[in-house]
PDB file of N, CA, C and O in Angstrom:
ATOM      1  N   SER A   1       0.990  -1.277  -0.183  1.00  0.00           N
ATOM      2  CA  SER A   1       0.011   0.109  -0.186  1.00  0.00           C
ATOM      3  C   SER A   1       0.894   1.170  -0.158  1.00  0.00           C
ATOM      4  O   SER A   1       0.513   2.293  -0.802  1.00  0.00           O
ATOM      5  N   LEU A   2       2.021   1.288   0.710  1.00  0.00           N
ATOM      6  CA  LEU A   2       2.784   2.356   0.630  1.00  0.00           C
ATOM      7  C   LEU A   2       3.420   2.428  -0.838  1.00  0.00           C
ATOM      8  O   LEU A   2       3.580   3.665  -1.188  1.00  0.00           O
ATOM      9  N   ARG A   3       3.635   1.289  -1.400  1.00  0.00           N
ATOM     10  CA  ARG A   3       4.101   1.619  -2.799  1.00  0.00           C
ATOM     11  C   ARG A   3       3.372   2.393  -3.558  1.00  0.00           C
ATOM     12  O   ARG A   3       3.560   3.284  -4.458  1.00  0.00           O
ATOM     13  N   GLN A   4       2.059   1.800  -3.528  1.00  0.00           N
ATOM     14  CA  GLN A   4       1.051   2.436  -4.413  1.00  0.00           C
ATOM     15  C   GLN A   4       0.549   4.060  -4.099  1.00  0.00           C
ATOM     16  O   GLN A   4       0.665   4.878  -4.896  1.00  0.00           O
ATOM     17  N   ILE A   5       0.898   4.537  -2.701  1.00  0.00           N
ATOM     18  CA  ILE A   5       0.759   5.758  -2.283  1.00  0.00           C
ATOM     19  C   ILE A   5       1.940   6.792  -3.016  1.00  0.00           C
ATOM     20  O   ILE A   5       1.787   7.884  -3.514  1.00  0.00           O
ATOM     21  N   SER A   6       3.183   6.125  -2.986  1.00  0.00           N
ATOM     22  CA  SER A   6       4.253   7.062  -3.533  1.00  0.00           C
ATOM     23  C   SER A   6       4.251   7.075  -5.098  1.00  0.00           C
ATOM     24  O   SER A   6       4.435   8.136  -5.662  1.00  0.00           O
ATOM     25  N   GLN A   7       3.580   5.799  -5.532  1.00  0.00           N
ATOM     26  CA  GLN A   7       3.511   5.841  -7.017  1.00  0.00           C
ATOM     27  C   GLN A   7       2.276   7.099  -7.540  1.00  0.00           C
ATOM     28  O   GLN A   7       2.570   7.739  -8.356  1.00  0.00           O
ATOM     29  N   ARG A   8       1.412   7.053  -6.887  1.00  0.00           N
ATOM     30  CA  ARG A   8       0.198   7.703  -7.033  1.00  0.00           C
ATOM     31  C   ARG A   8       0.783   9.382  -6.958  1.00  0.00           C
ATOM     32  O   ARG A   8       0.626  10.399  -7.646  1.00  0.00           O
ATOM     33  N   THR A   9       1.332   9.491  -5.725  1.00  0.00           N
ATOM     34  CA  THR A   9       2.021  10.950  -5.472  1.00  0.00           C
ATOM     35  C   THR A   9       2.802  11.439  -6.729  1.00  0.00           C
ATOM     36  O   THR A   9       2.930  12.638  -7.215  1.00  0.00           O
ATOM     37  N   ILE A  10       3.686  10.470  -7.146  1.00  0.00           N
ATOM     38  CA  ILE A  10       4.961  10.989  -8.184  1.00  0.00           C
ATOM     39  C   ILE A  10       3.859  11.213  -9.471  1.00  0.00           C
ATOM     40  O   ILE A  10       4.163  11.934 -10.149  1.00  0.00           O
ATOM     41  N   SER A  11       3.040  10.117  -9.770  1.00  0.00           N
ATOM     42  CA  SER A  11       2.366  10.181 -11.255  1.00  0.00           C
ATOM     43  C   SER A  11       1.426  11.504 -11.152  1.00  0.00           C
ATOM     44  O   SER A  11       1.248  11.983 -12.283  1.00  0.00           O
ATOM     45  N   THR A  12       0.795  11.829 -10.147  1.00  0.00           N
ATOM     46  CA  THR A  12      -0.035  12.992 -10.352  1.00  0.00           C
ATOM     47  C   THR A  12       0.482  14.360 -10.235  1.00  0.00           C
ATOM     48  O   THR A  12       0.469  15.196 -10.710  1.00  0.00           O
ATOM     49  N   ALA A  13       1.976  14.350  -9.547  1.00  0.00           N
ATOM     50  CA  ALA A  13       2.523  15.475  -9.632  1.00  0.00           C
ATOM     51  C   ALA A  13       3.251  15.727 -11.118  1.00  0.00           C
ATOM     52  O   ALA A  13       3.363  16.580 -11.425  1.00  0.00           O
ATOM     53  N   SER A  14       3.547  14.714 -11.829  1.00  0.00           N
ATOM     54  CA  SER A  14       4.099  14.715 -13.237  1.00  0.00           C
ATOM     55  C   SER A  14       3.068  15.109 -14.441  1.00  0.00           C
ATOM     56  O   SER A  14       3.346  15.335 -15.334  1.00  0.00           O
ATOM     57  N   ARG A  15       1.742  15.029 -13.831  1.00  0.00           N
ATOM     58  CA  ARG A  15       0.718  15.464 -14.974  1.00  0.00           C
ATOM     59  C   ARG A  15       0.657  16.831 -14.885  1.00  0.00           C
ATOM     60  O   ARG A  15      -0.144  17.251 -15.810  1.00  0.00           O
ATOM     61  N   ARG A  16       0.893  17.464 -13.688  1.00  0.00           N
ATOM     62  CA  ARG A  16       0.631  18.887 -13.862  1.00  0.00           C
ATOM     63  C   ARG A  16       1.480  19.515 -15.111  1.00  0.00           C
ATOM     64  O   ARG A  16       2.695  19.181 -15.175  1.00  0.00           O
ATOM     65  N   GLN A  17       0.877  20.625 -15.649  1.00  0.00           N
ATOM     66  CA  GLN A  17       1.770  21.163 -16.717  1.00  0.00           C
ATOM     67  C   GLN A  17       2.171  22.623 -16.321  1.00  0.00           C
ATOM     68  O   GLN A  17       1.431  23.386 -16.055  1.00  0.00           O
ATOM     69  N   PHE A  18       3.547  22.734 -16.484  1.00  0.00           N
ATOM     70  CA  PHE A  18       3.936  24.282 -16.158  1.00  0.00           C
ATOM     71  C   PHE A  18       4.337  24.982 -17.367  1.00  0.00           C
ATOM     72  O   PHE A  18       4.966  24.378 -18.130  1.00  0.00           O
ATOM     73  N   GLU A  19       4.047  26.046 -17.395  1.00  0.00           N
ATOM     74  CA  GLU A  19       4.514  27.008 -18.551  1.00  0.00           C
ATOM     75  C   GLU A  19       6.122  27.451 -18.490  1.00  0.00           C
ATOM     76  O   GLU A  19       6.507  27.703 -17.295  1.00  0.00           O
ATOM     77  N   ASN A  20       6.630  27.190 -19.655  1.00  0.00           N
ATOM     78  CA  ASN A  20       8.088  27.160 -19.745  1.00  0.00           C
ATOM     79  C   ASN A  20       8.451  28.792 -19.684  1.00  0.00           C
ATOM     80  O   ASN A  20       8.056  29.798 -20.819  1.00  0.00           O
ATOM     81  N   ARG A  21       8.722  29.636 -18.707  1.00  0.00           N
ATOM     82  CA  ARG A  21       8.992  31.013 -18.624  1.00  0.00           C
ATOM     83  C   ARG A  21      10.640  31.158 -18.718  1.00  0.00           C
ATOM     84  O   ARG A  21      10.794  32.371 -18.442  1.00  0.00           O
ATOM     85  N   VAL A  22      11.395  30.202 -19.079  1.00  0.00           N
ATOM     86  CA  VAL A  22      12.776  30.655 -18.989  1.00  0.00           C
ATOM     87  C   VAL A  22      13.219  31.670 -20.089  1.00  0.00           C
ATOM     88  O   VAL A  22      13.964  32.350 -19.885  1.00  0.00           O
ATOM     89  N   PRO A  23      12.691  31.568 -21.271  1.00  0.00           N
ATOM     90  CA  PRO A  23      13.263  32.432 -22.316  1.00  0.00           C
ATOM     91  C   PRO A  23      12.629  33.828 -21.826  1.00  0.00           C
ATOM     92  O   PRO A  23      13.443  34.866 -22.438  1.00  0.00           O
ATOM     93  N   GLU A  24      11.433  34.042 -21.260  1.00  0.00           N
ATOM     94  CA  GLU A  24      11.177  35.675 -20.682  1.00  0.00           C
ATOM     95  C   GLU A  24      12.161  36.037 -19.635  1.00  0.00           C
ATOM     96  O   GLU A  24      12.646  37.138 -19.804  1.00  0.00           O
ATOM     97  N   LYS A  25      12.738  35.150 -18.790  1.00  0.00           N
ATOM     98  CA  LYS A  25      13.485  35.574 -17.693  1.00  0.00           C
ATOM     99  C   LYS A  25      14.908  35.811 -18.472  1.00  0.00           C
ATOM    100  O   LYS A  25      15.535  36.714 -17.673  1.00  0.00           O
ATOM    101  N   GLN A  26      15.201  35.034 -19.394  1.00  0.00           N
ATOM    102  CA  GLN A  26      16.573  35.146 -19.843  1.00  0.00           C
ATOM    103  C   GLN A  26      16.636  36.492 -20.476  1.00  0.00           C
ATOM    104  O   GLN A  26      17.648  37.438 -20.542  1.00  0.00           O
ATOM    105  N   LYS A  27      15.418  36.870 -21.367  1.00  0.00           N
ATOM    106  CA  LYS A  27      15.345  38.224 -21.925  1.00  0.00           C
ATOM    107  C   LYS A  27      15.527  39.547 -20.929  1.00  0.00           C
ATOM    108  O   LYS A  27      16.331  40.297 -21.192  1.00  0.00           O
ATOM    109  N   LEU A  28      14.508  39.032 -19.636  1.00  0.00           N
ATOM    110  CA  LEU A  28      14.762  39.998 -18.677  1.00  0.00           C
ATOM    111  C   LEU A  28      16.345  40.363 -18.104  1.00  0.00           C
ATOM    112  O   LEU A  28      16.516  41.412 -18.045  1.00  0.00           O
ATOM    113  N   PHE A  29      17.010  39.027 -17.957  1.00  0.00           N
ATOM    114  CA  PHE A  29      18.294  39.561 -17.294  1.00  0.00           C
ATOM    115  C   PHE A  29      19.164  39.661 -18.393  1.00  0.00           C
ATOM    116  O   PHE A  29      20.488  39.976 -17.704  1.00  0.00           O
ATOM    117  N   GLN A  30      19.231  39.364 -19.528  1.00  0.00           N
ATOM    118  CA  GLN A  30      20.243  39.782 -20.482  1.00  0.00           C
ATOM    119  C   GLN A  30      20.070  41.027 -20.840  1.00  0.00           C
ATOM    120  O   GLN A  30      21.075  41.668 -21.723  1.00  0.00           O
ATOM    121  N   GLU A  31      19.128  41.834 -20.751  1.00  0.00           N
ATOM    122  CA  GLU A  31      18.774  43.076 -21.265  1.00  0.00           C
ATOM    123  C   GLU A  31      19.850  44.232 -20.808  1.00  0.00           C
ATOM    124  O   GLU A  31      20.187  43.983 -19.415  1.00  0.00           O
ATOM    125  N   ASP A  32      20.335  44.923 -21.681  1.00  0.00           N
ATOM    126  CA  ASP A  32      21.376  45.954 -21.075  1.00  0.00           C
ATOM    127  C   ASP A  32      20.782  47.276 -20.752  1.00  0.00           C
ATOM    128  O   ASP A  32      20.535  48.052 -21.727  1.00  0.00           O
ATOM    129  N   ASN A  33      20.492  47.355 -19.516  1.00  0.00           N
ATOM    130  CA  ASN A  33      19.506  48.641 -19.265  1.00  0.00           C
ATOM    131  C   ASN A  33      20.182  49.247 -17.890  1.00  0.00           C
ATOM    132  O   ASN A  33      19.889  50.270 -17.429  1.00  0.00           O
ATOM    133  N   GLY A  34      21.388  48.994 -17.517  1.00  0.00           N
ATOM    134  CA  GLY A  34      22.396  49.691 -16.597  1.00  0.00           C
ATOM    135  C   GLY A  34      21.878  48.878 -15.231  1.00  0.00           C
ATOM    136  O   GLY A  34      22.510  49.610 -14.307  1.00  0.00           O
ATOM    137  N   ILE A  35      20.992  48.371 -14.928  1.00  0.00           N
ATOM    138  CA  ILE A  35      20.437  47.925 -13.752  1.00  0.00           C
ATOM    139  C   ILE A  35      21.436  46.579 -13.401  1.00  0.00           C
ATOM    140  O   ILE A  35      21.853  45.843 -14.108  1.00  0.00           O
ATOM    141  N   PRO A  36      22.135  46.625 -12.220  1.00  0.00           N
ATOM    142  CA  PRO A  36      22.948  45.502 -11.879  1.00  0.00           C
ATOM    143  C   PRO A  36      21.995  44.310 -11.942  1.00  0.00           C
ATOM    144  O   PRO A  36      20.715  44.200 -11.725  1.00  0.00           O
ATOM    145  N   VAL A  37      22.553  43.027 -12.276  1.00  0.00           N
ATOM    146  CA  VAL A  37      21.740  41.702 -12.514  1.00  0.00           C
ATOM    147  C   VAL A  37      21.261  41.311 -11.015  1.00  0.00           C
ATOM    148  O   VAL A  37      20.067  40.793 -11.129  1.00  0.00           O
ATOM    149  N   HIS A  38      21.631  41.630  -9.715  1.00  0.00           N
ATOM    150  CA  HIS A  38      21.132  41.163  -8.624  1.00  0.00           C
ATOM    151  C   HIS A  38      19.613  42.097  -8.134  1.00  0.00           C
ATOM    152  O   HIS A  38      19.113  41.922  -7.284  1.00  0.00           O
ATOM    153  N   LEU A  39      19.253  43.263  -9.186  1.00  0.00           N
ATOM    154  CA  LEU A  39      18.320  44.027  -8.834  1.00  0.00           C
ATOM    155  C   LEU A  39      17.438  43.845  -9.990  1.00  0.00           C
ATOM    156  O   LEU A  39      16.148  44.537  -9.904  1.00  0.00           O
ATOM    157  N   LYS A  40      17.720  43.015 -11.032  1.00  0.00           N
ATOM    158  CA  LYS A  40      16.906  43.095 -12.151  1.00  0.00           C
ATOM    159  C   LYS A  40      15.524  42.340 -12.000  1.00  0.00           C
ATOM    160  O   LYS A  40      14.653  42.323 -12.889  1.00  0.00           O
ATOM    161  N   GLY A  41      15.220  41.473 -10.716  1.00  0.00           N
ATOM    162  CA  GLY A  41      13.948  40.752 -10.401  1.00  0.00           C
ATOM    163  C   GLY A  41      13.123  41.545 -10.311  1.00  0.00           C
ATOM    164  O   GLY A  41      11.985  41.277 -10.038  1.00  0.00           O
ATOM    165  N   GLY A  42      13.047  42.895  -9.906  1.00  0.00           N
ATOM    166  CA  GLY A  42      11.999  43.883  -9.378  1.00  0.00           C
ATOM    167  C   GLY A  42      12.135  44.306  -8.152  1.00  0.00           C
ATOM    168  O   GLY A  42      13.214  44.329  -7.262  1.00  0.00           O
ATOM    169  N   VAL A  43      10.865  44.456  -7.415  1.00  0.00           N
ATOM    170  CA  VAL A  43      10.721  45.098  -6.345  1.00  0.00           C
ATOM    171  C   VAL A  43      11.430  44.080  -4.989  1.00  0.00           C
ATOM    172  O   VAL A  43      11.992  44.782  -3.930  1.00  0.00           O
ATOM    173  N   MET A  44      11.028  42.914  -5.082  1.00  0.00           N
ATOM    174  CA  MET A  44      11.478  41.842  -4.098  1.00  0.00           C
ATOM    175  C   MET A  44      12.815  41.804  -4.080  1.00  0.00           C
ATOM    176  O   MET A  44      13.603  41.714  -2.934  1.00  0.00           O
ATOM    177  N   ASP A  45      13.942  41.792  -5.141  1.00  0.00           N
ATOM    178  CA  ASP A  45      14.998  42.067  -5.228  1.00  0.00           C
ATOM    179  C   ASP A  45      15.577  43.210  -4.567  1.00  0.00           C
ATOM    180  O   ASP A  45      16.646  43.162  -3.948  1.00  0.00           O
ATOM    181  N   ALA A  46      14.862  44.332  -4.839  1.00  0.00           N
ATOM    182  CA  ALA A  46      15.577  45.619  -4.217  1.00  0.00           C
ATOM    183  C   ALA A  46      15.451  45.485  -2.771  1.00  0.00           C
ATOM    184  O   ALA A  46      16.064  45.947  -1.928  1.00  0.00           O
ATOM    185  N   LEU A  47      14.178  45.065  -2.357  1.00  0.00           N
ATOM    186  CA  LEU A  47      13.819  44.921  -0.812  1.00  0.00           C
ATOM    187  C   LEU A  47      14.820  44.086  -0.286  1.00  0.00           C
ATOM    188  O   LEU A  47      15.428  44.328   0.922  1.00  0.00           O
ATOM    189  N   LEU A  48      15.037  42.868  -0.793  1.00  0.00           N
ATOM    190  CA  LEU A  48      16.199  41.470  -0.110  1.00  0.00           C
ATOM    191  C   LEU A  48      17.444  42.375  -0.099  1.00  0.00           C
ATOM    192  O   LEU A  48      18.263  42.337   0.722  1.00  0.00           O
ATOM    193  N   TYR A  49      17.645  42.891  -1.153  1.00  0.00           N
ATOM    194  CA  TYR A  49      19.195  43.817  -1.283  1.00  0.00           C
ATOM    195  C   TYR A  49      19.278  44.815   0.056  1.00  0.00           C
ATOM    196  O   TYR A  49      20.223  44.882   0.334  1.00  0.00           O
ATOM    197  N   ARG A  50      18.146  45.614   0.088  1.00  0.00           N
ATOM    198  CA  ARG A  50      18.258  46.680   1.190  1.00  0.00           C
ATOM    199  C   ARG A  50      18.562  46.108   2.627  1.00  0.00           C
ATOM    200  O   ARG A  50      19.267  46.359   3.484  1.00  0.00           O
ATOM    201  N   VAL A  51      17.703  45.180   2.774  1.00  0.00           N
ATOM    202  CA  VAL A  51      17.456  44.280   3.991  1.00  0.00           C
ATOM    203  C   VAL A  51      18.928  43.758   4.248  1.00  0.00           C
ATOM    204  O   VAL A  51      19.370  43.895   5.383  1.00  0.00           O
ATOM    205  N   THR A  52      19.541  43.093   3.365  1.00  0.00           N
ATOM    206  CA  THR A  52      20.753  42.388   3.578  1.00  0.00           C
ATOM    207  C   THR A  52      21.803  43.315   3.844  1.00  0.00           C
ATOM    208  O   THR A  52      22.760  43.296   4.797  1.00  0.00           O
ATOM    209  N   MET A  53      21.877  44.606   3.015  1.00  0.00           N
ATOM    210  CA  MET A  53      22.688  45.319   3.234  1.00  0.00           C
ATOM    211  C   MET A  53      22.784  46.234   4.735  1.00  0.00           C
ATOM    212  O   MET A  53      23.512  46.406   5.334  1.00  0.00           O
ATOM    213  N   GLY A  54      21.590  46.025   4.986  1.00  0.00           N
ATOM    214  CA  GLY A  54      20.920  46.841   6.451  1.00  0.00           C
ATOM    215  C   GLY A  54      21.335  46.058   7.634  1.00  0.00           C
ATOM    216  O   GLY A  54      22.179  46.573   8.474  1.00  0.00           O
ATOM    217  N   LEU A  55      21.270  44.745   7.283  1.00  0.00           N
ATOM    218  CA  LEU A  55      21.887  43.889   8.355  1.00  0.00           C
ATOM    219  C   LEU A  55      23.233  43.654   8.382  1.00  0.00           C
ATOM    220  O   LEU A  55      24.100  43.640   9.431  1.00  0.00           O
ATOM    221  N   SER A  56      24.019  43.766   7.303  1.00  0.00           N
ATOM    222  CA  SER A  56      25.236  43.915   7.140  1.00  0.00           C
ATOM    223  C   SER A  56      25.904  44.761   7.880  1.00  0.00           C
ATOM    224  O   SER A  56      27.061  44.785   8.616  1.00  0.00           O
ATOM    225  N   VAL A  57      25.531  46.251   7.677  1.00  0.00           N
ATOM    226  CA  VAL A  57      26.129  47.407   8.251  1.00  0.00           C
ATOM    227  C   VAL A  57      25.793  47.607   9.911  1.00  0.00           C
ATOM    228  O   VAL A  57      26.783  47.576  10.791  1.00  0.00           O
ATOM    229  N   PHE A  58      24.551  46.934  10.124  1.00  0.00           N
ATOM    230  CA  PHE A  58      24.199  46.855  11.763  1.00  0.00           C
ATOM    231  C   PHE A  58      25.037  45.801  12.278  1.00  0.00           C
ATOM    232  O   PHE A  58      25.873  45.913  13.297  1.00  0.00           O
ATOM    233  N   GLY A  59      25.478  44.714  11.785  1.00  0.00           N
ATOM    234  CA  GLY A  59      26.085  43.688  12.310  1.00  0.00           C
ATOM    235  C   GLY A  59      27.780  43.980  12.328  1.00  0.00           C
ATOM    236  O   GLY A  59      28.349  43.822  13.482  1.00  0.00           O
ATOM    237  N   THR A  60      28.174  45.041  11.265  1.00  0.00           N
ATOM    238  CA  THR A  60      29.579  45.368  11.495  1.00  0.00           C
ATOM    239  C   THR A  60      29.781  46.332  12.674  1.00  0.00           C
ATOM    240  O   THR A  60      30.803  46.165  13.200  1.00  0.00           O
ATOM    241  N   ALA A  61      28.606  47.439  12.565  1.00  0.00           N
ATOM    242  CA  ALA A  61      28.660  48.359  13.536  1.00  0.00           C
ATOM    243  C   ALA A  61      28.710  47.496  15.110  1.00  0.00           C
ATOM    244  O   ALA A  61      29.640  48.054  15.917  1.00  0.00           O
ATOM    245  N   TYR A  62      27.807  46.663  15.301  1.00  0.00           N
ATOM    246  CA  TYR A  62      27.923  45.910  16.454  1.00  0.00           C
ATOM    247  C   TYR A  62      29.146  45.091  16.826  1.00  0.00           C
ATOM    248  O   TYR A  62      29.619  45.330  18.086  1.00  0.00           O
ATOM    249  N   VAL A  63      29.649  44.361  15.729  1.00  0.00           N
ATOM    250  CA  VAL A  63      31.054  43.902  16.093  1.00  0.00           C
ATOM    251  C   VAL A  63      32.283  44.789  16.462  1.00  0.00           C
ATOM    252  O   VAL A  63      33.006  44.664  17.463  1.00  0.00           O
ATOM    253  N   VAL A  64      32.189  46.168  15.767  1.00  0.00           N
ATOM    254  CA  VAL A  64      33.156  47.093  16.354  1.00  0.00           C
ATOM    255  C   VAL A  64      32.894  47.744  17.587  1.00  0.00           C
ATOM    256  O   VAL A  64      33.884  47.604  18.274  1.00  0.00           O
ATOM    257  N   TYR A  65      31.797  47.937  18.045  1.00  0.00           N
ATOM    258  CA  TYR A  65      31.220  48.262  19.321  1.00  0.00           C
ATOM    259  C   TYR A  65      31.742  47.375  20.377  1.00  0.00           C
ATOM    260  O   TYR A  65      32.339  47.621  21.418  1.00  0.00           O
ATOM    261  N   GLU A  66      31.477  45.869  20.284  1.00  0.00           N
ATOM    262  CA  GLU A  66      31.714  44.749  21.127  1.00  0.00           C
ATOM    263  C   GLU A  66      33.288  44.548  21.060  1.00  0.00           C
ATOM    264  O   GLU A  66      33.861  44.493  22.418  1.00  0.00           O
ATOM    265  N   LEU A  67      34.117  44.845  20.057  1.00  0.00           N
ATOM    266  CA  LEU A  67      35.307  45.063  20.009  1.00  0.00           C
ATOM    267  C   LEU A  67      35.835  46.021  21.174  1.00  0.00           C
ATOM    268  O   LEU A  67      36.966  45.900  21.814  1.00  0.00           O
ATOM    269  N   LEU A  68      35.365  47.205  20.754  1.00  0.00           N
ATOM    270  CA  LEU A  68      35.842  48.380  21.653  1.00  0.00           C
ATOM    271  C   LEU A  68      35.548  48.215  23.065  1.00  0.00           C
ATOM    272  O   LEU A  68      36.445  48.410  23.964  1.00  0.00           O
ATOM    273  N   VAL A  69      34.541  47.492  23.446  1.00  0.00           N
ATOM    274  CA  VAL A  69      33.944  47.340  24.470  1.00  0.00           C
ATOM    275  C   VAL A  69      35.066  46.250  25.437  1.00  0.00           C
ATOM    276  O   VAL A  69      35.285  46.368  26.520  1.00  0.00           O
ATOM    277  N   ALA A  70      35.241  45.252  24.622  1.00  0.00           N
ATOM    278  CA  ALA A  70      36.206  44.211  25.220  1.00  0.00           C
ATOM    279  C   ALA A  70      37.702  44.704  25.447  1.00  0.00           C
ATOM    280  O   ALA A  70      38.382  44.155  26.056  1.00  0.00           O
ATOM    281  N   SER A  71      38.055  45.710  24.743  1.00  0.00           N
ATOM    282  CA  SER A  71      39.556  46.314  24.691  1.00  0.00           C
ATOM    283  C   SER A  71      39.428  47.215  25.915  1.00  0.00           C
ATOM    284  O   SER A  71      40.788  47.637  26.032  1.00  0.00           O
ATOM    285  N   MET A  72      38.469  47.648  26.445  1.00  0.00           N
ATOM    286  CA  MET A  72      38.693  48.684  27.471  1.00  0.00           C
ATOM    287  C   MET A  72      38.823  47.969  28.839  1.00  0.00           C
ATOM    288  O   MET A  72      38.180  46.885  29.185  1.00  0.00           O
ATOM    289  N   PRO A  73      39.797  48.356  29.550  1.00  0.00           N
ATOM    290  CA  PRO A  73      39.693  47.524  30.943  1.00  0.00           C
ATOM    291  C   PRO A  73      38.631  47.648  31.742  1.00  0.00           C
ATOM    292  O   PRO A  73      38.206  48.949  31.997  1.00  0.00           O
ATOM    293  N   LYS A  74      38.517  46.799  32.632  1.00  0.00           N
ATOM    294  CA  LYS A  74      37.328  47.093  33.461  1.00  0.00           C
ATOM    295  C   LYS A  74      37.885  47.811  34.922  1.00  0.00           C
ATOM    296  O   LYS A  74      39.064  47.534  35.085  1.00  0.00           O
ATOM    297  N   LYS A  75      37.073  48.802  35.386  1.00  0.00           N
ATOM    298  CA  LYS A  75      37.717  49.533  36.495  1.00  0.00           C
ATOM    299  C   LYS A  75      37.526  48.659  37.930  1.00  0.00           C
ATOM    300  O   LYS A  75      36.468  48.021  38.050  1.00  0.00           O
ATOM    301  N   GLN A  76      38.545  48.710  38.492  1.00  0.00           N
ATOM    302  CA  GLN A  76      38.687  48.097  39.854  1.00  0.00           C
ATOM    303  C   GLN A  76      37.987  48.969  40.899  1.00  0.00           C
ATOM    304  O   GLN A  76      38.086  49.823  41.084  1.00  0.00           O
ATOM    305  N   LYS A  77      37.099  48.009  41.712  1.00  0.00           N
ATOM    306  CA  LYS A  77      36.559  48.966  42.970  1.00  0.00           C
ATOM    307  C   LYS A  77      37.498  48.963  44.120  1.00  0.00           C
ATOM    308  O   LYS A  77      38.248  48.376  44.437  1.00  0.00           O
TER     309      LYS A  77
END
């Protein structure tokens, strides 16, 4: 019975037809319009890029802060 379930799942998944959108994407990404390739995907690419850069800047600043705190000697009471 397990074999039938797995065969049914595989066979029904292969029946679905998906439209081939690769040529559209190739035209979009190969177009010479001055936009960097990592931003050609649209708004979501720009948002992901900005979030990633923001986290990188924040992380770098935090590491520098922690290094400065660790380099300062603790005051003795």
